[in-house]
PDB file of C-alpha atoms in Angstrom:
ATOM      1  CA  UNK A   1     -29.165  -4.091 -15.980  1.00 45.00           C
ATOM      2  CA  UNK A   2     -27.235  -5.416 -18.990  1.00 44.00           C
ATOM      3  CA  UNK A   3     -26.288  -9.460 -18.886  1.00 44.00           C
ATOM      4  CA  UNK A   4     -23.888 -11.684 -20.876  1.00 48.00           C
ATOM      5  CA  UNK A   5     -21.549 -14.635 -20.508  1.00 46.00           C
ATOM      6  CA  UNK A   6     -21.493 -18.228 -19.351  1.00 46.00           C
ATOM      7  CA  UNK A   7     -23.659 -19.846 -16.328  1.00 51.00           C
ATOM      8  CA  UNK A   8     -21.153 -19.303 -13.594  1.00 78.00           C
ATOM      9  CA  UNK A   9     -19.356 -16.274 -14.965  1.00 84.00           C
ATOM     10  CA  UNK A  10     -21.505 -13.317 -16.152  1.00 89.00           C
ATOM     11  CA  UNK A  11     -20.555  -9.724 -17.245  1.00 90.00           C
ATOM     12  CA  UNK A  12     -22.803  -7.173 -16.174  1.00 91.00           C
ATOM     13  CA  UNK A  13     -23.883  -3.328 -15.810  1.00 91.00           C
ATOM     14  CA  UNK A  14     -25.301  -1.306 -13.126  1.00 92.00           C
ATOM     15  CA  UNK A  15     -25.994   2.173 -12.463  1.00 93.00           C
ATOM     16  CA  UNK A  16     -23.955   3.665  -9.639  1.00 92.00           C
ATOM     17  CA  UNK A  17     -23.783   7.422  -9.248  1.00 87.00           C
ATOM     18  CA  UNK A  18     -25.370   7.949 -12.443  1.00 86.00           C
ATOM     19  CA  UNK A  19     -22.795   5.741 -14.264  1.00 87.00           C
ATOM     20  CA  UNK A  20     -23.345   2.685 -15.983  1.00 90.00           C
ATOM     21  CA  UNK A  21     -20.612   0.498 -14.708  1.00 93.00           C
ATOM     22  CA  UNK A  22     -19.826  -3.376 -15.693  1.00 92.00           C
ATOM     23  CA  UNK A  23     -19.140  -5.452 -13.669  1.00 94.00           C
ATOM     24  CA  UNK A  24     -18.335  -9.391 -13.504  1.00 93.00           C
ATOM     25  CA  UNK A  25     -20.937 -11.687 -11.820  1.00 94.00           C
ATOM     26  CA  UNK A  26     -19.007 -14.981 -10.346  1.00 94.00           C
ATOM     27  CA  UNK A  27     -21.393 -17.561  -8.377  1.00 93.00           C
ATOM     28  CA  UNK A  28     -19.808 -20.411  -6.463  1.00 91.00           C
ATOM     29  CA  UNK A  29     -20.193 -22.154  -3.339  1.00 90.00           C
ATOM     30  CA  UNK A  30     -19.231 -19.340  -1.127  1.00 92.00           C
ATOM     31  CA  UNK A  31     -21.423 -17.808   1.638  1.00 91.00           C
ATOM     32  CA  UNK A  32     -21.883 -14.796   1.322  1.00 93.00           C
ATOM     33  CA  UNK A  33     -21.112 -12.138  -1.584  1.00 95.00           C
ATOM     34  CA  UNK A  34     -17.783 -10.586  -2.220  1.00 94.00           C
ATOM     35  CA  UNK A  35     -16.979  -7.393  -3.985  1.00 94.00           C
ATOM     36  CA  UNK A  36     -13.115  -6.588  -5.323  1.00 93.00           C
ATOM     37  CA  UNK A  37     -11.866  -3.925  -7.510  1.00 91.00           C
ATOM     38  CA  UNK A  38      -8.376  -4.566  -9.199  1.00 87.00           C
ATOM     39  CA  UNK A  39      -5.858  -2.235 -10.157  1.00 79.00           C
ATOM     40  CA  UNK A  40      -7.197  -1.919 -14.021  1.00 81.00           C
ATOM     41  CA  UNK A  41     -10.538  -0.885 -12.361  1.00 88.00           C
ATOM     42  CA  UNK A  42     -12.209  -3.906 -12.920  1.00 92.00           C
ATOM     43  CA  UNK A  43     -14.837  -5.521 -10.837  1.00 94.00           C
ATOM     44  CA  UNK A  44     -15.739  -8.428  -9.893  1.00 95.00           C
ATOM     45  CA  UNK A  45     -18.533  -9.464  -7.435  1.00 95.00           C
ATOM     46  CA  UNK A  46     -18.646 -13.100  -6.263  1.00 95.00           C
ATOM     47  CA  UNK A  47     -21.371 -14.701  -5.123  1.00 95.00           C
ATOM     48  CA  UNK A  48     -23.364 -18.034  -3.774  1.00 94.00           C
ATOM     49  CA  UNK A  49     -25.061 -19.909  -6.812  1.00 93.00           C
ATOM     50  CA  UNK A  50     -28.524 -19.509  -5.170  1.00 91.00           C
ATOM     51  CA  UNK A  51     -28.197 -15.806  -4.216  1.00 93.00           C
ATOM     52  CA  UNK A  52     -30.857 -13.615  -6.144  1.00 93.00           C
ATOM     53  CA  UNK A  53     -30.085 -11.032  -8.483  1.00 91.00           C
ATOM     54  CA  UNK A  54     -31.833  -8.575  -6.873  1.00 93.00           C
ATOM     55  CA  UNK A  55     -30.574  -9.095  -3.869  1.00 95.00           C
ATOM     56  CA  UNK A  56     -26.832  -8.650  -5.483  1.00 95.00           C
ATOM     57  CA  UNK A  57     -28.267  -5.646  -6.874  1.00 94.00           C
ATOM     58  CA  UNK A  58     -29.295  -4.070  -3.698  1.00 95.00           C
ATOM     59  CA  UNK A  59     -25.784  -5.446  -1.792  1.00 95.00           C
ATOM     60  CA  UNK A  60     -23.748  -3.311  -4.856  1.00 95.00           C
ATOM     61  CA  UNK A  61     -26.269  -0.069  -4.852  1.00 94.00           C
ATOM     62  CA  UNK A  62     -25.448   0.009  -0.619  1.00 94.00           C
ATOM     63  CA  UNK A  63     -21.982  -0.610  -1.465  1.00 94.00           C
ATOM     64  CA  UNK A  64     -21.604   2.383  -4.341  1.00 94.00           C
ATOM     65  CA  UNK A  65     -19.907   5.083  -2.429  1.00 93.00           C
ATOM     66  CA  UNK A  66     -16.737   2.316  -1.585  1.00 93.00           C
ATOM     67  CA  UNK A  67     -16.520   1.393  -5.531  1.00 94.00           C
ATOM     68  CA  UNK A  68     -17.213   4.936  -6.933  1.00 93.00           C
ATOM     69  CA  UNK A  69     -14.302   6.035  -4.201  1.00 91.00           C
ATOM     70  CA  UNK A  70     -12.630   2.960  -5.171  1.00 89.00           C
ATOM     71  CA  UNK A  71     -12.403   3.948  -8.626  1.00 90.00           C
ATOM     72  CA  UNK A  72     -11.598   7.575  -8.221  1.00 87.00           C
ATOM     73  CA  UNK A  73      -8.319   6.834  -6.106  1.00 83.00           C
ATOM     74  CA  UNK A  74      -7.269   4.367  -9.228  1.00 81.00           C
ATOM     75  CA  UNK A  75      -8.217   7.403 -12.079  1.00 80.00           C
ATOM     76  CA  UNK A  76      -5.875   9.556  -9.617  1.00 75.00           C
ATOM     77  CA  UNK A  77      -3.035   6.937  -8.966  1.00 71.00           C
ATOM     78  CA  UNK A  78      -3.051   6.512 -12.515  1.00 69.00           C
ATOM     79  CA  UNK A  79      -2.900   9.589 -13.686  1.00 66.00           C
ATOM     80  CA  UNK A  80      -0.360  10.302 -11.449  1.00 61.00           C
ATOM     81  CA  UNK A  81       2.144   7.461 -12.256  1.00 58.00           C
ATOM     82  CA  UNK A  82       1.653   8.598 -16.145  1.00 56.00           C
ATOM     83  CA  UNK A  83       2.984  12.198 -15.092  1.00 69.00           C
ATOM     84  CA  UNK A  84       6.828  12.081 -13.964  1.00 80.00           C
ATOM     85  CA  UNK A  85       7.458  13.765 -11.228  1.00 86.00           C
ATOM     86  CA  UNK A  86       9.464  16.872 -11.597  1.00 89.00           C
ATOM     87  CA  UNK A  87      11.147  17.939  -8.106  1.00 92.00           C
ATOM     88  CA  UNK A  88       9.512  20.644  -8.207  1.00 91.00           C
ATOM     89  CA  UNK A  89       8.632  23.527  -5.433  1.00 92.00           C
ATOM     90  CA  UNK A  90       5.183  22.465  -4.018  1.00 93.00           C
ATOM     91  CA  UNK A  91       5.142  19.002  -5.227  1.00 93.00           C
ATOM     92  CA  UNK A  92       3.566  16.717  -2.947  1.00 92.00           C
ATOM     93  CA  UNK A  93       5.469  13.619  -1.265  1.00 95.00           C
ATOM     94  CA  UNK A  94       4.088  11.041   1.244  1.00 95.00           C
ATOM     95  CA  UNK A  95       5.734  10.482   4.233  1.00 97.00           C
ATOM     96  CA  UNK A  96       4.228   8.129   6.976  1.00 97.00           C
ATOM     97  CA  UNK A  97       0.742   8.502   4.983  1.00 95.00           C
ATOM     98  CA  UNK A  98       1.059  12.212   4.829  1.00 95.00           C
ATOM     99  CA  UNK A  99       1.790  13.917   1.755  1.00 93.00           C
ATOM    100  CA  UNK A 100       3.889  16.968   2.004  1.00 95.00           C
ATOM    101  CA  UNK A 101       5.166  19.734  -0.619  1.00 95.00           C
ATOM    102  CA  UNK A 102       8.674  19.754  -1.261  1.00 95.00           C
ATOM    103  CA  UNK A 103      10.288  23.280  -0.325  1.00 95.00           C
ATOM    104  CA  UNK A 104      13.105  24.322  -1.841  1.00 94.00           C
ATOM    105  CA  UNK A 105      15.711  26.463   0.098  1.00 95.00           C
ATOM    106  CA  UNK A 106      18.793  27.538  -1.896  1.00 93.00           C
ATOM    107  CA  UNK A 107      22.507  27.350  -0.686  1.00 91.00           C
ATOM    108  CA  UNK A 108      25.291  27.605  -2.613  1.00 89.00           C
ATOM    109  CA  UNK A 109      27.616  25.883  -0.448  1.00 88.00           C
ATOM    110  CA  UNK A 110      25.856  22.328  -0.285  1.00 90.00           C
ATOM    111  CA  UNK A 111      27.777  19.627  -2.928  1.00 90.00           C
ATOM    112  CA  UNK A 112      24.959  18.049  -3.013  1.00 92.00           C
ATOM    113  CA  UNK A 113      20.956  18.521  -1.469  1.00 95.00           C
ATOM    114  CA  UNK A 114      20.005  18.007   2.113  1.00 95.00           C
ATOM    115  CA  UNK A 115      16.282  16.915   3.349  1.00 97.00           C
ATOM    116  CA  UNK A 116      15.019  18.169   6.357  1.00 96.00           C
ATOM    117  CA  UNK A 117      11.520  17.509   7.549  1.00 96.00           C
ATOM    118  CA  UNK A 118      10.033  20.925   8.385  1.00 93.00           C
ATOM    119  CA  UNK A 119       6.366  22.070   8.843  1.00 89.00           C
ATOM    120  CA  UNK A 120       3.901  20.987   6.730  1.00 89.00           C
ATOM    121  CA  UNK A 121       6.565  20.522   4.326  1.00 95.00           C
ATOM    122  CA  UNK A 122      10.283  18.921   2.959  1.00 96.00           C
ATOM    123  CA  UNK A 123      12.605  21.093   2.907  1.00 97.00           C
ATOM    124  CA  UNK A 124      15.011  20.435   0.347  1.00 96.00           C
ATOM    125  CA  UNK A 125      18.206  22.531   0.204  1.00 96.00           C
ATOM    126  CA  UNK A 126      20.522  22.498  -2.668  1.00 94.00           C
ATOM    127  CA  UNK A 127      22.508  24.792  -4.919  1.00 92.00           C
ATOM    128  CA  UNK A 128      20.644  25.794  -7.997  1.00 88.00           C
ATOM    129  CA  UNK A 129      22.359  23.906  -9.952  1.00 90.00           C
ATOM    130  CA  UNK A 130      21.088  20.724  -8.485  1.00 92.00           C
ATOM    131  CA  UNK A 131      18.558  18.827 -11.359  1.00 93.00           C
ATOM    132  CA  UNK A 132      15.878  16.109 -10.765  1.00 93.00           C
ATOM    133  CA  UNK A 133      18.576  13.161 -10.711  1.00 94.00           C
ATOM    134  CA  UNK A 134      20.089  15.229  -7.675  1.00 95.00           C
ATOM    135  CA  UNK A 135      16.816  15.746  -5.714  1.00 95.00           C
ATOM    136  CA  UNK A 136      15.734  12.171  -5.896  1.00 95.00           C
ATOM    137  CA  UNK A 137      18.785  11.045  -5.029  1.00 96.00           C
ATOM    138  CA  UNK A 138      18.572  13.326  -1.703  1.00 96.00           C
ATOM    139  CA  UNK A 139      15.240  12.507  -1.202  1.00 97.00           C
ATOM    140  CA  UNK A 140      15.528   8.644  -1.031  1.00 97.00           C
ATOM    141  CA  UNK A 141      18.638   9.199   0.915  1.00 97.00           C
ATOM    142  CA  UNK A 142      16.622  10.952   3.466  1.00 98.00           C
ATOM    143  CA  UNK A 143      13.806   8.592   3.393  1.00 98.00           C
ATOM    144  CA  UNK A 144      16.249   5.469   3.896  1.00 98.00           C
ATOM    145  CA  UNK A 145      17.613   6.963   7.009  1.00 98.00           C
ATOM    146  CA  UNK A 146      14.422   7.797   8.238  1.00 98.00           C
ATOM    147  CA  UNK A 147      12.827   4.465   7.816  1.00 98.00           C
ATOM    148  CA  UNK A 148      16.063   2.352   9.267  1.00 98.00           C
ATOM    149  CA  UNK A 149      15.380   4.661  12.598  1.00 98.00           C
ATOM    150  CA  UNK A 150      11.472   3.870  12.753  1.00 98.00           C
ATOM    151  CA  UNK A 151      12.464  -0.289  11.464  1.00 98.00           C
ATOM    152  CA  UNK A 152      14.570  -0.346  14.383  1.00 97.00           C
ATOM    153  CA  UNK A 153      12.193   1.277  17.088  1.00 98.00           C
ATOM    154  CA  UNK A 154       9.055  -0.899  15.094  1.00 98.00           C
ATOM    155  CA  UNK A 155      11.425  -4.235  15.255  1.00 98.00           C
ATOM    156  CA  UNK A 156      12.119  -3.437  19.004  1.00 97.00           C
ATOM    157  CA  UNK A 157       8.061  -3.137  20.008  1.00 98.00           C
ATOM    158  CA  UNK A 158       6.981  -6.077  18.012  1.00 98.00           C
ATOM    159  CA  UNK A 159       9.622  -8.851  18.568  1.00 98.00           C
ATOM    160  CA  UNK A 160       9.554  -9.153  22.359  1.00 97.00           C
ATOM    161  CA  UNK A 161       5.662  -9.513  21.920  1.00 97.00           C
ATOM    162  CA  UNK A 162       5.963 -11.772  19.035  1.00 97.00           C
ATOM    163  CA  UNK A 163       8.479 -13.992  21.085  1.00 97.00           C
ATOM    164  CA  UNK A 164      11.248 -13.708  18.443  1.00 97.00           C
ATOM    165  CA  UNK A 165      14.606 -12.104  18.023  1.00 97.00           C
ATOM    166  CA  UNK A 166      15.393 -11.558  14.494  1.00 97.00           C
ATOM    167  CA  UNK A 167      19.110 -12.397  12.642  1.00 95.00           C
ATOM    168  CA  UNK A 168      20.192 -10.175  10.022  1.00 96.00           C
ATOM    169  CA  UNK A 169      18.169  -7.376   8.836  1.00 97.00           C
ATOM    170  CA  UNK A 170      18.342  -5.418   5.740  1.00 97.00           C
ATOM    171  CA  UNK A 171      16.742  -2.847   3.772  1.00 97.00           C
ATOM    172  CA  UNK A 172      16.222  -2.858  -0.013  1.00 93.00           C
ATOM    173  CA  UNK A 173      13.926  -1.168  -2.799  1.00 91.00           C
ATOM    174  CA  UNK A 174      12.125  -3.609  -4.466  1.00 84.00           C
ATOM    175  CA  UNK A 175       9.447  -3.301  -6.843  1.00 79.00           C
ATOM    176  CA  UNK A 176       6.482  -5.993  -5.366  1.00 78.00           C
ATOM    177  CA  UNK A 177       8.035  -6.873  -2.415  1.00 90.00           C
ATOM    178  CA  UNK A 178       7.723  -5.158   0.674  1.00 96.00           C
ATOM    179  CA  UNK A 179       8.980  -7.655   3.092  1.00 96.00           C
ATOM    180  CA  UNK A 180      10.670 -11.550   3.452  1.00 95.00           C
ATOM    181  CA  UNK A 181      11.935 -13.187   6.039  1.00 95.00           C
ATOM    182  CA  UNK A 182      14.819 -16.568   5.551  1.00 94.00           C
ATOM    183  CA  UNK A 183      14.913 -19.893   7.288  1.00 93.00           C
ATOM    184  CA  UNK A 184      17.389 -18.002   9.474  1.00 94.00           C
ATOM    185  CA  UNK A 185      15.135 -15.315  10.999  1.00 95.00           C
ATOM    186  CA  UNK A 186      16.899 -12.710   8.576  1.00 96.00           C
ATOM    187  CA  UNK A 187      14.412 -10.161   7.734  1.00 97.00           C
ATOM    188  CA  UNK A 188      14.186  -8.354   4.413  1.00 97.00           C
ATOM    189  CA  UNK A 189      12.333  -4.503   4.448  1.00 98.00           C
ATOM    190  CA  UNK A 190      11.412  -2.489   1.420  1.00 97.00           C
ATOM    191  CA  UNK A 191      12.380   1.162   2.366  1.00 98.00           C
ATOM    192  CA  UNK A 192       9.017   2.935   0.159  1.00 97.00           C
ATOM    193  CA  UNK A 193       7.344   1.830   3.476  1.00 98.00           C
ATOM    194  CA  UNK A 194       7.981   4.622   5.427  1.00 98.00           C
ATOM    195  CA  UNK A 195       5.863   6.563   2.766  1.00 97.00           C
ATOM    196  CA  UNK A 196       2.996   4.764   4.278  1.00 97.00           C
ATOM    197  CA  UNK A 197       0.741   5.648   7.466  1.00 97.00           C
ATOM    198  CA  UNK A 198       2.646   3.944  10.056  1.00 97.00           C
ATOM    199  CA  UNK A 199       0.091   0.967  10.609  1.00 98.00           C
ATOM    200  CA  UNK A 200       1.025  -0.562   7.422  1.00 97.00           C
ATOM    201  CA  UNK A 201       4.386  -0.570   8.381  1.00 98.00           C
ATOM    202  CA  UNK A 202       3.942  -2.170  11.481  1.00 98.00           C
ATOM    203  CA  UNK A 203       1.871  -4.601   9.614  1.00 98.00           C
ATOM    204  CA  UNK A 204       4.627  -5.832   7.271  1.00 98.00           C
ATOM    205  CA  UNK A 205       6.900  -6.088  10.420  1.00 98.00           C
ATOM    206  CA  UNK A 206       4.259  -8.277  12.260  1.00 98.00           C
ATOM    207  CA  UNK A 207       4.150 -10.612   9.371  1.00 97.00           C
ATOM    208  CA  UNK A 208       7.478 -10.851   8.919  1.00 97.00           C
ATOM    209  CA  UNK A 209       7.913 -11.575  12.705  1.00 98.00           C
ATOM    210  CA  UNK A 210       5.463 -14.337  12.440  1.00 97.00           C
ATOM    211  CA  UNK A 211       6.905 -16.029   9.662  1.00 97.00           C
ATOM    212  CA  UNK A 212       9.793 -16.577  11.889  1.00 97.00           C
ATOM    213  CA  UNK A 213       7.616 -19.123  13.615  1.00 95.00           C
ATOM    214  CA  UNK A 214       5.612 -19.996  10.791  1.00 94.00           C
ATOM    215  CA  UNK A 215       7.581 -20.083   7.229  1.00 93.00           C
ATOM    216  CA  UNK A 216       4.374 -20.172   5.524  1.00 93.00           C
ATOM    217  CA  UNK A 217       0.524 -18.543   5.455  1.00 93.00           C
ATOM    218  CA  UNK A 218      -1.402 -21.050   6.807  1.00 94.00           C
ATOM    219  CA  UNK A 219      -4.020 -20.656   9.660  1.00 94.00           C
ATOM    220  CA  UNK A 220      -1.570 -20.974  12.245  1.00 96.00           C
ATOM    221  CA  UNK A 221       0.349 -18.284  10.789  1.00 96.00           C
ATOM    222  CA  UNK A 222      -2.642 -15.593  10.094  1.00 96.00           C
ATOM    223  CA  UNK A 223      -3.485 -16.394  13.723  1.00 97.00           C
ATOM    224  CA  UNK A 224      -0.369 -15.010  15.201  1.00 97.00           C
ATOM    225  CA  UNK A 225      -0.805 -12.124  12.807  1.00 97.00           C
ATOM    226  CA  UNK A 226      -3.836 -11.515  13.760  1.00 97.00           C
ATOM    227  CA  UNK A 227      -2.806 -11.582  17.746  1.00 97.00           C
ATOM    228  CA  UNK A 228      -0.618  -8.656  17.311  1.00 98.00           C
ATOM    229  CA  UNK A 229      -2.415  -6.868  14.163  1.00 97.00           C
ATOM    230  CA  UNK A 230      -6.706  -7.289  14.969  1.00 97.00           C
ATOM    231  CA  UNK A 231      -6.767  -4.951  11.726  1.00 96.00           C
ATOM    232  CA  UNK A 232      -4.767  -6.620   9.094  1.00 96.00           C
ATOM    233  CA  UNK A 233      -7.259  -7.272   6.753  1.00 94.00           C
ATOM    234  CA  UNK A 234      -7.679  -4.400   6.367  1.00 95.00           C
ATOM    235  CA  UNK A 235      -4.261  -2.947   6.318  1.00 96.00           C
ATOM    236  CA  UNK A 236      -3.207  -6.135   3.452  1.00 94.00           C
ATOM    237  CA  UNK A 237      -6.023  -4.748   1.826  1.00 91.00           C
ATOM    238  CA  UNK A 238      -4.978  -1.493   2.213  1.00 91.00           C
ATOM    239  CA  UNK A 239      -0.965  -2.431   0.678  1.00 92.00           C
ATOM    240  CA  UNK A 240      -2.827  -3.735  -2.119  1.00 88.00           C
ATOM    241  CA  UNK A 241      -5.065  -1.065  -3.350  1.00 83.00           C
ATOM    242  CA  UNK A 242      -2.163   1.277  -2.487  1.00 87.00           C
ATOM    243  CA  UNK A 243       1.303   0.277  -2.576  1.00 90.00           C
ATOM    244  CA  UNK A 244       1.794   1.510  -6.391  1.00 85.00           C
ATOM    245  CA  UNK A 245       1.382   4.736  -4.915  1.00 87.00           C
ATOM    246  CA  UNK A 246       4.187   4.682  -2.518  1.00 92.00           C
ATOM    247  CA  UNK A 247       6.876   6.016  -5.268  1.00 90.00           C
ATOM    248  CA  UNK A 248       9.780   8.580  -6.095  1.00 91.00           C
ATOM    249  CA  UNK A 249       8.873   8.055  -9.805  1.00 85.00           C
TER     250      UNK A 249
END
């Protein structure tokens, strides 16, 4: 194990998988030790000042298989978002956290390209003179329509138990956003959440929900979260790590 760095903040190495990863050591007066990998692949492990090294050690070596995996979805996300997609037959496109190929069925009398979900797959028809611009312009059609129908049936389970009835709500793209709510109860959805596995929707709608009783995240507020949504954590955690993914680029 390599060392360097200040008292409280301290880069270091460790072997994981037969790789020598760094890593940066943070002690403070927490309880217990903390482990976080960010978007750039860098990690961080926090830690109580009196905590021994070799007990961090041992907590990172149990927790390899979650960073290693960790880092392989980031090499892959990133790889991906460096690589255009192409609308292409067989490329793969998430819908409700399941990634289907697109299939593309020709017909000369469609203006412009139709999405149908079919098995296992997308099925895109079009003339064949329709381009990229056309297909993603079907495609997000398509996936707009389909998430305003699940919002809706979402909004409908969650309000009642939430004790709230919402004002306006609309649906937008946005780039880090994925949900707001106003001092009006006028809720705000980003549509690239119906590319996620349907928990994470639900969790964005159950926060929004909340903050119509709470406009802010205090303790009250994660407490009605967590009344409807146990798992959110997990699921914010989840948004995260993975909401980059959730793209027609």
């Amino acid at each position: 194990m390599k060392t360097q760095g200040g008292q409280n903040c301290k880069t270091r190495s460790i072997m994981l998988g037969g790789t020598e990863l760094s890593y940066v050591l943070k002690r403070s007066g927490r309880k217990s030790i903390g482990i976080s990998v960010d978007k750039a692949g860098n990690i961080t492990v926090a830690a109580p000042q009196r905590t021994s090294e070799a007990y961090i050690e041992e907590v990172l070596l149990k927790k390899g298989s979650w960073i290693l995996d960790r880092l392989e979805k980031l090499k892959a996300a990133n790889t991906a978002l460096h690589s255009p997609r192409l609308y292409a037959e067989g490329e793969s496109f998430p819908y409700l956290g399941r990634n289907y190929s697109m299939r593309r069925i020709g017909d000369p009398h469609l203006t412009k390209p139709a999405v149908r979900l079919g098995e296992g797959c997308l099925e895109v028809y079009s003339s064949t003179s329709a381009g990229p611009r056309d297909l993603r312009a079907a495609l997000k059609k398509w996936y707009v329509e389909q998430f305003c129908t699940v919002l809706q049936q979402r909004i409908g389970l969650y309000a009642p138990q939430a004790g709230v009835s919402p004002g306006r709500i609309t649906v937008r793209e946005q780039k880090t956003r994925w949900g707001s709510c106003s001092s009006r109860g006028n809720l705000n959805f980003n549509w690239k959440l119906i590319m996620a596995p349907l928990e994470i929707l639900d969790y964005v709608v159950i926060h929004e929900l909340c903050h119509m009783k709470e406009l802010n995240h205090s303790a009250d507020f994660w407490a009605q979260v967590q009344k409807l949504c146990p798992n959110y954590k997990n699921l914010r955690k989840w948004l995260r790590e993975n909401g980059h993914t959730l793209s027609l680029e």
